[in-house]
Amino acid sequence: MRDLNQLAAKKETTPGTAMTGFTSADVYVRLRDESAPDISADPIETGEMQASSSSRPVGMGIRNFKATASWVLRPSATPLTAAPPSDIFLEMGLLKRNQIKSIAIGAVTGGPFKNLEIIRVAGVDRGIVFRDTAATPLKYYVIAGAIASAEVITGATSGATATASAGPTDAGQLYMLTDSDFIGAGDSKHHCTLEWMRGGYFWQGRGVIGELTWQFRNGLPCYLKQDLVGAWSSEGDKAMYSISTYPDEAQAAPRFVNAQFVMDGFSPTDIVDFNLNLPLGIELREDANDASPEGVRFADYDRRNSPPVITFEPAMVSKATYDFFGKYKAESTFAATWKLGTKFTFYADECQLVGAGAGARRSLATTPIQLRLCGKTNNEIQIYAA
């Protein structure tokens, strides 16, 4: 068998219950070379003794499905209306997607409309605002119903008002972190059944979710790396899918240039590597009452004390230019934003500088930086694809 890998994914209707009927249509991205499965089982050591120091065979306990998947981030061919090809993996990283709408409005009174506030029409909640808005158009995602031309829109928090002058149109996709008990509507479900194929063999995992790391480097595409964890389901022989065109290859991958990164109103220079990590604190959720051989329901998360983190190493500057170390000591927060080409924009509205050091790259003095992304309603990071 050759070391050639494919990864197929199906979102689970019931978390932890393996999906069936995989086809080539379930392969969404091309894996990079660093991608690899890690299938293991926990040994059961009973600690029993006998009349000699010899060891006896161990039992086999919980079997794990673990893997590292890496792929190139590409946009949808129709980004205003459709999600990127890797959408299913982003959702496995506890990122919830909402379709953004854009609506033309007249003059804003008492504004601006505030980012993430509820907007209402005749007292009925209609949507959530995307980014502060003081003039047309107003972008939002839908709670319920639709906003029609000539209706008056009111911000529930700001009190801003404006009259719609047209109906809404699709304007891209918004990803934000979410909490979920994995019950209820489909958009609360994040677990997948995965089939990892290598050569002519496959391993299947169920109840899988995974932590995402967004790896940016000057001049290169964004490489997404996902550490996947779930319960073992099955394995066996299976031919790899013959795919003439993968969903992710139709569009050019945007590169990390002209990133327009700004933090606290300051734009650092000499940024080469830049990482965004979204930890989840994943562990298998065990249940002795579960019917599976391992007594495992699915992978679960706990990110309460594991905030998203940005790390990068810009050029060191004078205190008068920007006081990295004073900001570190002050424990204050600020906003940061950056772009990946023209297709992706990232907003982190409450950053705290929790690491600043002294570094060097060639003959350039640098300041290794770590930003902790904070939030109150899972709004630590907003990722806008359009």
CSV table of C-alpha atoms in Angstrom, one decimal:
chain,number,residue,atom,x,y,z
A,1,MET,CA,0.0,0.0,0.0
A,2,ARG,CA,1.1,3.5,-0.7
A,3,ASP,CA,1.1,6.3,1.8
A,4,LEU,CA,-1.7,8.2,0.1
A,5,ASN,CA,-4.5,9.6,2.3
A,6,GLN,CA,-8.1,10.7,1.8
A,7,LEU,CA,-10.5,11.9,4.5
A,8,ALA,CA,-14.3,11.5,4.1
A,9,ALA,CA,-16.7,13.2,6.5
A,10,LYS,CA,-20.4,13.0,7.3
A,11,LYS,CA,-22.2,15.1,9.9
A,12,GLU,CA,-23.9,12.9,12.5
A,13,THR,CA,-27.7,13.1,12.9
A,14,THR,CA,-27.3,11.6,16.4
A,15,PRO,CA,-23.9,12.5,18.0
A,16,GLY,CA,-21.8,9.4,18.4
A,17,THR,CA,-23.9,7.2,16.1
A,18,ALA,CA,-21.8,6.3,13.0
A,19,MET,CA,-23.1,7.4,9.6
A,20,THR,CA,-23.0,5.0,6.7
A,21,GLY,CA,-23.1,5.2,2.9
A,22,PHE,CA,-19.9,7.1,2.3
A,23,THR,CA,-19.1,8.2,-1.3
A,24,SER,CA,-16.6,10.3,-3.0
A,25,ALA,CA,-19.0,13.3,-2.5
A,26,ASP,CA,-18.0,13.2,1.2
A,27,VAL,CA,-14.4,14.1,0.5
A,28,TYR,CA,-14.2,17.9,0.7
A,29,VAL,CA,-10.5,18.8,0.9
A,30,ARG,CA,-7.1,17.5,-0.2
A,31,LEU,CA,-5.0,16.5,2.7
A,32,ARG,CA,-1.4,17.9,3.1
A,33,ASP,CA,1.6,15.6,3.7
A,34,GLU,CA,1.7,16.2,7.4
A,35,SER,CA,-1.8,14.6,7.8
A,36,ALA,CA,-1.8,11.3,9.6
A,37,PRO,CA,-4.1,9.0,11.6
A,38,ASP,CA,-3.3,7.9,15.1
A,39,ILE,CA,-5.3,4.8,16.1
A,40,SER,CA,-4.7,3.5,19.5
A,41,ALA,CA,-6.3,1.6,22.5
A,42,ASP,CA,-5.8,2.0,26.2
A,43,PRO,CA,-4.4,-1.2,27.8
A,44,ILE,CA,-6.1,-2.7,30.8
A,45,GLU,CA,-3.5,-3.5,33.4
A,46,THR,CA,-5.2,-5.4,36.2
A,47,GLY,CA,-2.2,-5.5,38.6
A,48,GLU,CA,-2.7,-9.2,39.3
A,49,MET,CA,0.3,-11.1,40.7
A,50,GLN,CA,1.5,-14.7,40.3
A,51,ALA,CA,4.3,-16.9,41.6
A,52,SER,CA,6.9,-15.2,39.4
A,53,SER,CA,7.7,-11.8,38.0
A,54,SER,CA,6.5,-12.7,34.6
A,55,SER,CA,3.9,-10.6,32.9
A,56,ARG,CA,0.6,-11.9,31.4
A,57,PRO,CA,-1.3,-10.4,28.4
A,58,VAL,CA,-3.1,-7.2,29.0
A,59,GLY,CA,-6.7,-6.5,28.1
A,60,MET,CA,-7.7,-3.9,25.5
A,61,GLY,CA,-9.7,-1.0,26.8
A,62,ILE,CA,-11.1,2.1,25.1
A,63,ARG,CA,-10.1,2.4,21.4
A,64,ASN,CA,-9.5,5.9,20.2
A,65,PHE,CA,-9.8,7.5,16.8
A,66,LYS,CA,-7.3,10.3,16.6
A,67,ALA,CA,-5.8,12.0,13.6
A,68,THR,CA,-4.2,15.2,12.4
A,69,ALA,CA,-5.6,16.7,9.3
A,70,SER,CA,-4.1,19.6,7.4
A,71,TRP,CA,-5.4,21.4,4.3
A,72,VAL,CA,-5.3,24.6,2.4
A,73,LEU,CA,-8.0,27.1,3.2
A,74,ARG,CA,-9.9,28.1,0.0
A,75,PRO,CA,-13.1,30.1,-0.5
A,76,SER,CA,-16.4,28.9,-2.1
A,77,ALA,CA,-16.9,29.6,-5.8
A,78,THR,CA,-19.9,31.6,-4.7
A,79,PRO,CA,-18.8,33.0,-1.3
A,80,LEU,CA,-21.8,35.3,-0.8
A,81,THR,CA,-24.2,32.4,-0.9
A,82,ALA,CA,-22.3,29.3,-0.1
A,83,ALA,CA,-19.8,28.1,2.6
A,84,PRO,CA,-16.1,27.2,1.9
A,85,PRO,CA,-15.5,23.6,0.9
A,86,SER,CA,-14.0,22.9,4.4
A,87,ASP,CA,-17.2,24.0,6.1
A,88,ILE,CA,-17.8,20.6,7.7
A,89,PHE,CA,-14.4,20.7,9.4
A,90,LEU,CA,-14.8,24.3,10.6
A,91,GLU,CA,-18.0,23.2,12.3
A,92,MET,CA,-16.2,20.2,13.9
A,93,GLY,CA,-14.0,22.9,15.5
A,94,LEU,CA,-17.1,24.3,17.3
A,95,LEU,CA,-17.5,27.1,14.9
A,96,LYS,CA,-21.1,27.8,14.1
A,97,ARG,CA,-21.9,29.3,10.6
A,98,ASN,CA,-24.5,31.9,9.9
A,99,GLN,CA,-25.5,33.3,6.5
A,100,ILE,CA,-25.0,37.0,6.5
A,101,LYS,CA,-27.6,39.2,4.9
A,102,SER,CA,-27.1,42.7,3.6
A,103,ILE,CA,-30.0,45.2,3.4
A,104,ALA,CA,-30.0,48.8,2.1
A,105,ILE,CA,-31.2,51.3,4.7
A,106,GLY,CA,-31.9,55.0,4.8
A,107,ALA,CA,-30.3,57.4,7.3
A,108,VAL,CA,-29.5,55.9,10.7
A,109,THR,CA,-31.0,57.8,13.7
A,110,GLY,CA,-29.5,57.4,17.2
A,111,GLY,CA,-26.8,55.1,15.8
A,112,PRO,CA,-24.7,53.3,15.1
A,113,PHE,CA,-26.2,49.9,15.2
A,114,LYS,CA,-23.9,47.8,17.4
A,115,ASN,CA,-22.1,44.7,16.5
A,116,LEU,CA,-24.0,41.5,17.7
A,117,GLU,CA,-27.1,43.5,19.0
A,118,ILE,CA,-30.5,42.2,18.2
A,119,ILE,CA,-32.5,44.2,15.5
A,120,ARG,CA,-36.3,44.3,15.6
A,121,VAL,CA,-39.1,45.1,13.3
A,122,ALA,CA,-42.4,46.1,15.0
A,123,GLY,CA,-41.1,44.7,18.3
A,124,VAL,CA,-40.2,41.3,16.8
A,125,ASP,CA,-36.6,40.0,16.8
A,126,ARG,CA,-35.4,39.6,13.2
A,127,GLY,CA,-31.6,39.4,13.3
A,128,ILE,CA,-28.2,40.0,14.9
A,129,VAL,CA,-26.1,42.8,13.6
A,130,PHE,CA,-22.7,42.0,12.0
A,131,ARG,CA,-20.3,44.9,12.8
A,132,ASP,CA,-21.1,48.4,13.9
A,133,THR,CA,-23.1,50.2,11.2
A,134,ALA,CA,-23.8,53.9,10.9
A,135,ALA,CA,-24.8,54.0,7.2
A,136,THR,CA,-26.1,51.7,4.5
A,137,PRO,CA,-25.9,48.8,4.1
A,138,LEU,CA,-26.7,47.0,7.3
A,139,LYS,CA,-25.3,43.4,7.6
A,140,TYR,CA,-26.9,40.9,9.9
A,141,TYR,CA,-27.8,37.3,10.3
A,142,VAL,CA,-31.4,36.0,10.7
A,143,ILE,CA,-33.1,35.0,13.9
A,144,ALA,CA,-36.5,34.5,12.4
A,145,GLY,CA,-38.6,35.9,9.6
A,146,ALA,CA,-37.5,38.4,7.0
A,147,ILE,CA,-37.1,42.2,6.8
A,148,ALA,CA,-39.0,43.8,3.9
A,149,SER,CA,-38.5,47.2,2.2
A,150,ALA,CA,-40.0,50.2,4.0
A,151,GLU,CA,-40.0,48.4,7.4
A,152,VAL,CA,-38.4,50.3,10.3
A,153,ILE,CA,-35.4,48.5,11.9
A,154,THR,CA,-34.6,49.2,15.5
A,155,GLY,CA,-31.5,48.2,17.5
A,156,ALA,CA,-32.5,46.5,20.8
A,157,THR,CA,-29.4,47.8,22.6
A,158,SER,CA,-28.4,51.0,20.8
A,159,GLY,CA,-31.9,52.2,20.1
A,160,ALA,CA,-30.7,53.1,16.5
A,161,THR,CA,-33.4,53.2,13.9
A,162,ALA,CA,-33.4,53.1,10.1
A,163,THR,CA,-35.9,52.3,7.3
A,164,ALA,CA,-35.1,49.4,4.9
A,165,SER,CA,-35.1,50.7,1.3
A,166,ALA,CA,-34.9,47.2,-0.3
A,167,GLY,CA,-35.1,43.5,0.6
A,168,PRO,CA,-32.1,41.6,2.0
A,169,THR,CA,-29.5,39.8,-0.2
A,170,ASP,CA,-26.9,37.1,0.7
A,171,ALA,CA,-23.6,38.7,1.7
A,172,GLY,CA,-21.3,35.9,3.0
A,173,GLN,CA,-20.8,33.5,5.8
A,174,LEU,CA,-19.9,34.3,9.5
A,175,TYR,CA,-18.2,31.8,11.8
A,176,MET,CA,-18.2,32.2,15.5
A,177,LEU,CA,-17.4,29.8,18.4
A,178,THR,CA,-20.4,28.2,20.0
A,179,ASP,CA,-21.5,26.2,23.0
A,180,SER,CA,-23.7,23.1,22.4
A,181,ASP,CA,-25.1,20.2,24.2
A,182,PHE,CA,-25.4,18.6,20.7
A,183,ILE,CA,-29.2,18.3,20.9
A,184,GLY,CA,-31.9,20.0,19.0
A,185,ALA,CA,-31.6,21.6,15.6
A,186,GLY,CA,-29.1,20.6,13.0
A,187,ASP,CA,-26.9,23.7,13.5
A,188,SER,CA,-26.3,22.6,17.1
A,189,LYS,CA,-24.7,19.4,15.9
A,190,HIS,CA,-20.9,19.3,15.3
A,191,HIS,CA,-19.9,15.7,15.5
A,192,CYS,CA,-19.0,13.8,12.4
A,193,THR,CA,-18.2,10.2,11.4
A,194,LEU,CA,-14.9,10.2,9.6
A,195,GLU,CA,-13.4,7.6,7.3
A,196,TRP,CA,-9.6,7.9,7.0
A,197,MET,CA,-8.4,6.0,3.9
A,198,ARG,CA,-4.7,5.1,3.4
A,199,GLY,CA,-3.7,3.1,0.4
A,200,GLY,CA,-6.4,0.4,0.4
A,201,TYR,CA,-7.3,0.5,4.1
A,202,PHE,CA,-9.6,2.6,6.2
A,203,TRP,CA,-10.2,3.5,9.8
A,204,GLN,CA,-13.6,4.9,10.8
A,205,GLY,CA,-14.2,7.2,13.8
A,206,ARG,CA,-17.5,8.3,15.2
A,207,GLY,CA,-18.5,11.2,17.4
A,208,VAL,CA,-15.5,13.2,16.2
A,209,ILE,CA,-14.7,16.9,16.8
A,210,GLY,CA,-11.3,18.6,16.5
A,211,GLU,CA,-9.3,21.6,17.6
A,212,LEU,CA,-8.3,24.1,14.8
A,213,THR,CA,-5.1,25.9,14.3
A,214,TRP,CA,-5.0,28.6,11.6
A,215,GLN,CA,-1.4,28.8,10.3
A,216,PHE,CA,-0.6,32.0,8.4
A,217,ARG,CA,2.8,32.7,6.9
A,218,ASN,CA,3.8,35.7,4.8
A,219,GLY,CA,3.2,35.1,1.1
A,220,LEU,CA,1.6,31.7,1.6
A,221,PRO,CA,-1.9,30.3,1.8
A,222,CYS,CA,-3.5,29.7,5.2
A,223,TYR,CA,-2.9,26.1,6.3
A,224,LEU,CA,-5.6,24.8,8.6
A,225,LYS,CA,-4.5,22.0,11.0
A,226,GLN,CA,-7.1,20.1,13.0
A,227,ASP,CA,-6.4,17.6,15.8
A,228,LEU,CA,-9.3,15.2,15.6
A,229,VAL,CA,-10.6,13.1,18.5
A,230,GLY,CA,-13.4,10.6,18.6
A,231,ALA,CA,-14.5,7.1,19.4
A,232,TRP,CA,-13.3,4.1,17.3
A,233,SER,CA,-16.0,2.7,15.0
A,234,SER,CA,-14.6,0.2,12.5
A,235,GLU,CA,-11.8,-0.5,10.1
A,236,GLY,CA,-11.1,-2.7,7.0
A,237,ASP,CA,-10.2,-2.8,3.4
A,238,LYS,CA,-11.5,-0.2,1.0
A,239,ALA,CA,-10.2,1.3,-2.2
A,240,MET,CA,-9.5,5.0,-2.3
A,241,TYR,CA,-12.0,7.2,-4.1
A,242,SER,CA,-11.2,8.1,-7.7
A,243,ILE,CA,-11.9,11.9,-7.8
A,244,SER,CA,-11.2,13.9,-10.9
A,245,THR,CA,-11.9,17.3,-9.3
A,246,TYR,CA,-11.9,18.0,-5.5
A,247,PRO,CA,-14.4,20.6,-4.2
A,248,ASP,CA,-11.6,22.7,-2.8
A,249,GLU,CA,-9.5,23.1,-6.0
A,250,ALA,CA,-11.9,25.2,-8.0
A,251,GLN,CA,-10.8,28.4,-6.4
A,252,ALA,CA,-7.3,29.9,-5.9
A,253,ALA,CA,-6.1,29.9,-2.3
A,254,PRO,CA,-5.8,33.5,-0.9
A,255,ARG,CA,-2.4,34.3,0.4
A,256,PHE,CA,-1.3,36.0,3.6
A,257,VAL,CA,-0.1,39.3,2.1
A,258,ASN,CA,-1.4,42.8,2.6
A,259,ALA,CA,-3.0,41.4,5.7
A,260,GLN,CA,-3.8,44.8,7.2
A,261,PHE,CA,-3.3,43.5,10.7
A,262,VAL,CA,-4.1,46.2,13.3
A,263,MET,CA,-4.2,45.7,17.1
A,264,ASP,CA,-5.2,48.5,19.4
A,265,GLY,CA,-5.0,51.0,16.4
A,266,PHE,CA,-1.3,50.0,15.8
A,267,SER,CA,-0.1,48.1,12.8
A,268,PRO,CA,3.0,46.1,13.6
A,269,THR,CA,5.6,45.4,10.9
A,270,ASP,CA,7.8,42.5,9.9
A,271,ILE,CA,5.2,39.8,10.6
A,272,VAL,CA,6.2,36.5,9.1
A,273,ASP,CA,4.5,33.7,11.0
A,274,PHE,CA,1.1,34.3,12.6
A,275,ASN,CA,-1.0,31.6,14.2
A,276,LEU,CA,-4.6,31.5,15.6
A,277,ASN,CA,-5.3,28.6,17.8
A,278,LEU,CA,-8.9,27.6,18.9
A,279,PRO,CA,-8.4,25.0,21.7
A,280,LEU,CA,-11.3,22.9,22.8
A,281,GLY,CA,-10.0,20.7,25.6
A,282,ILE,CA,-11.3,17.5,24.0
A,283,GLU,CA,-11.9,14.3,25.9
A,284,LEU,CA,-14.0,11.2,25.2
A,285,ARG,CA,-17.3,11.2,26.9
A,286,GLU,CA,-17.7,7.9,28.6
A,287,ASP,CA,-20.9,6.2,29.7
A,288,ALA,CA,-21.1,2.6,31.1
A,289,ASN,CA,-24.7,2.5,29.9
A,290,ASP,CA,-23.7,3.1,26.3
A,291,ALA,CA,-24.2,0.2,24.0
A,292,SER,CA,-20.8,0.6,22.3
A,293,PRO,CA,-18.0,-2.0,23.2
A,294,GLU,CA,-15.9,0.9,24.7
A,295,GLY,CA,-18.7,2.6,26.6
A,296,VAL,CA,-18.0,5.9,24.8
A,297,ARG,CA,-20.7,8.2,23.5
A,298,PHE,CA,-18.6,10.8,21.6
A,299,ALA,CA,-15.8,13.4,22.0
A,300,ASP,CA,-16.8,16.3,24.2
A,301,TYR,CA,-15.1,19.6,24.9
A,302,ASP,CA,-14.3,22.0,27.8
A,303,ARG,CA,-12.9,25.3,26.6
A,304,ARG,CA,-13.8,27.4,29.7
A,305,ASN,CA,-10.1,27.9,30.7
A,306,SER,CA,-8.7,27.5,27.2
A,307,PRO,CA,-9.2,30.7,25.3
A,308,PRO,CA,-8.3,31.3,21.7
A,309,VAL,CA,-4.8,32.6,21.3
A,310,ILE,CA,-2.9,34.5,18.6
A,311,THR,CA,0.9,34.3,18.4
A,312,PHE,CA,3.3,36.2,16.2
A,313,GLU,CA,6.6,38.0,16.4
A,314,PRO,CA,6.7,41.6,14.9
A,315,ALA,CA,9.6,44.0,14.9
A,316,MET,CA,10.4,45.6,18.2
A,317,VAL,CA,9.5,49.3,18.4
A,318,SER,CA,10.1,52.2,20.8
A,319,LYS,CA,7.8,52.7,23.7
A,320,ALA,CA,6.7,56.0,22.2
A,321,THR,CA,5.6,54.1,19.0
A,322,TYR,CA,3.7,51.4,20.8
A,323,ASP,CA,4.2,50.2,24.4
A,324,PHE,CA,4.0,46.4,24.1
A,325,PHE,CA,5.2,45.9,27.6
A,326,GLY,CA,3.1,48.6,29.2
A,327,LYS,CA,0.1,47.1,27.5
A,328,TYR,CA,1.1,43.7,28.9
A,329,LYS,CA,1.3,45.0,32.4
A,330,ALA,CA,-1.9,47.1,32.2
A,331,GLU,CA,-4.2,44.0,31.7
A,332,SER,CA,-6.4,46.1,29.4
A,333,THR,CA,-8.1,44.8,26.2
A,334,PHE,CA,-8.4,46.1,22.7
A,335,ALA,CA,-9.6,45.1,19.2
A,336,ALA,CA,-7.6,43.4,16.5
A,337,THR,CA,-8.4,42.6,12.9
A,338,TRP,CA,-6.7,41.2,9.8
A,339,LYS,CA,-7.4,39.8,6.3
A,340,LEU,CA,-6.5,36.8,4.2
A,341,GLY,CA,-6.6,38.0,0.7
A,342,THR,CA,-9.9,39.5,-0.2
A,343,LYS,CA,-12.0,36.5,0.8
A,344,PHE,CA,-11.6,36.2,4.6
A,345,THR,CA,-11.7,38.8,7.3
A,346,PHE,CA,-11.0,38.1,11.0
A,347,TYR,CA,-12.3,40.2,13.9
A,348,ALA,CA,-11.1,39.8,17.5
A,349,ASP,CA,-12.8,42.6,19.5
A,350,GLU,CA,-11.5,41.9,23.0
A,351,CYS,CA,-7.8,41.0,22.9
A,352,GLN,CA,-5.5,40.9,26.0
A,353,LEU,CA,-1.8,41.0,25.6
A,354,VAL,CA,-0.7,38.2,27.9
A,355,GLY,CA,2.8,37.6,26.5
A,356,ALA,CA,5.5,39.9,25.3
A,357,GLY,CA,9.2,39.1,25.1
A,358,ALA,CA,12.5,39.9,23.5
A,359,GLY,CA,13.5,38.1,20.4
A,360,ALA,CA,15.5,38.4,17.2
A,361,ARG,CA,15.3,37.3,13.6
A,362,ARG,CA,18.5,37.7,11.7
A,363,SER,CA,19.7,41.2,12.8
A,364,LEU,CA,16.2,42.4,13.6
A,365,ALA,CA,15.1,42.9,17.2
A,366,THR,CA,11.6,41.4,17.6
A,367,THR,CA,8.9,41.1,20.2
A,368,PRO,CA,7.2,37.7,20.5
A,369,ILE,CA,3.6,38.4,21.2
A,370,GLN,CA,0.7,36.3,22.6
A,371,LEU,CA,-2.8,37.6,22.5
A,372,ARG,CA,-5.6,36.1,24.5
A,373,LEU,CA,-9.0,36.4,22.9
A,374,CYS,CA,-11.8,37.2,25.3
A,375,GLY,CA,-15.5,37.4,25.0
A,376,LYS,CA,-18.8,37.2,26.9
A,377,THR,CA,-21.1,35.5,24.4
A,378,ASN,CA,-18.8,33.2,22.4
A,379,ASN,CA,-17.7,36.3,20.4
A,380,GLU,CA,-14.0,35.9,20.9
A,381,ILE,CA,-13.4,35.6,17.2
A,382,GLN,CA,-15.6,36.4,14.1
A,383,ILE,CA,-14.4,34.9,10.8
A,384,TYR,CA,-16.2,36.4,7.8
A,385,ALA,CA,-16.0,34.7,4.4
A,386,ALA,CA,-17.3,36.7,1.5
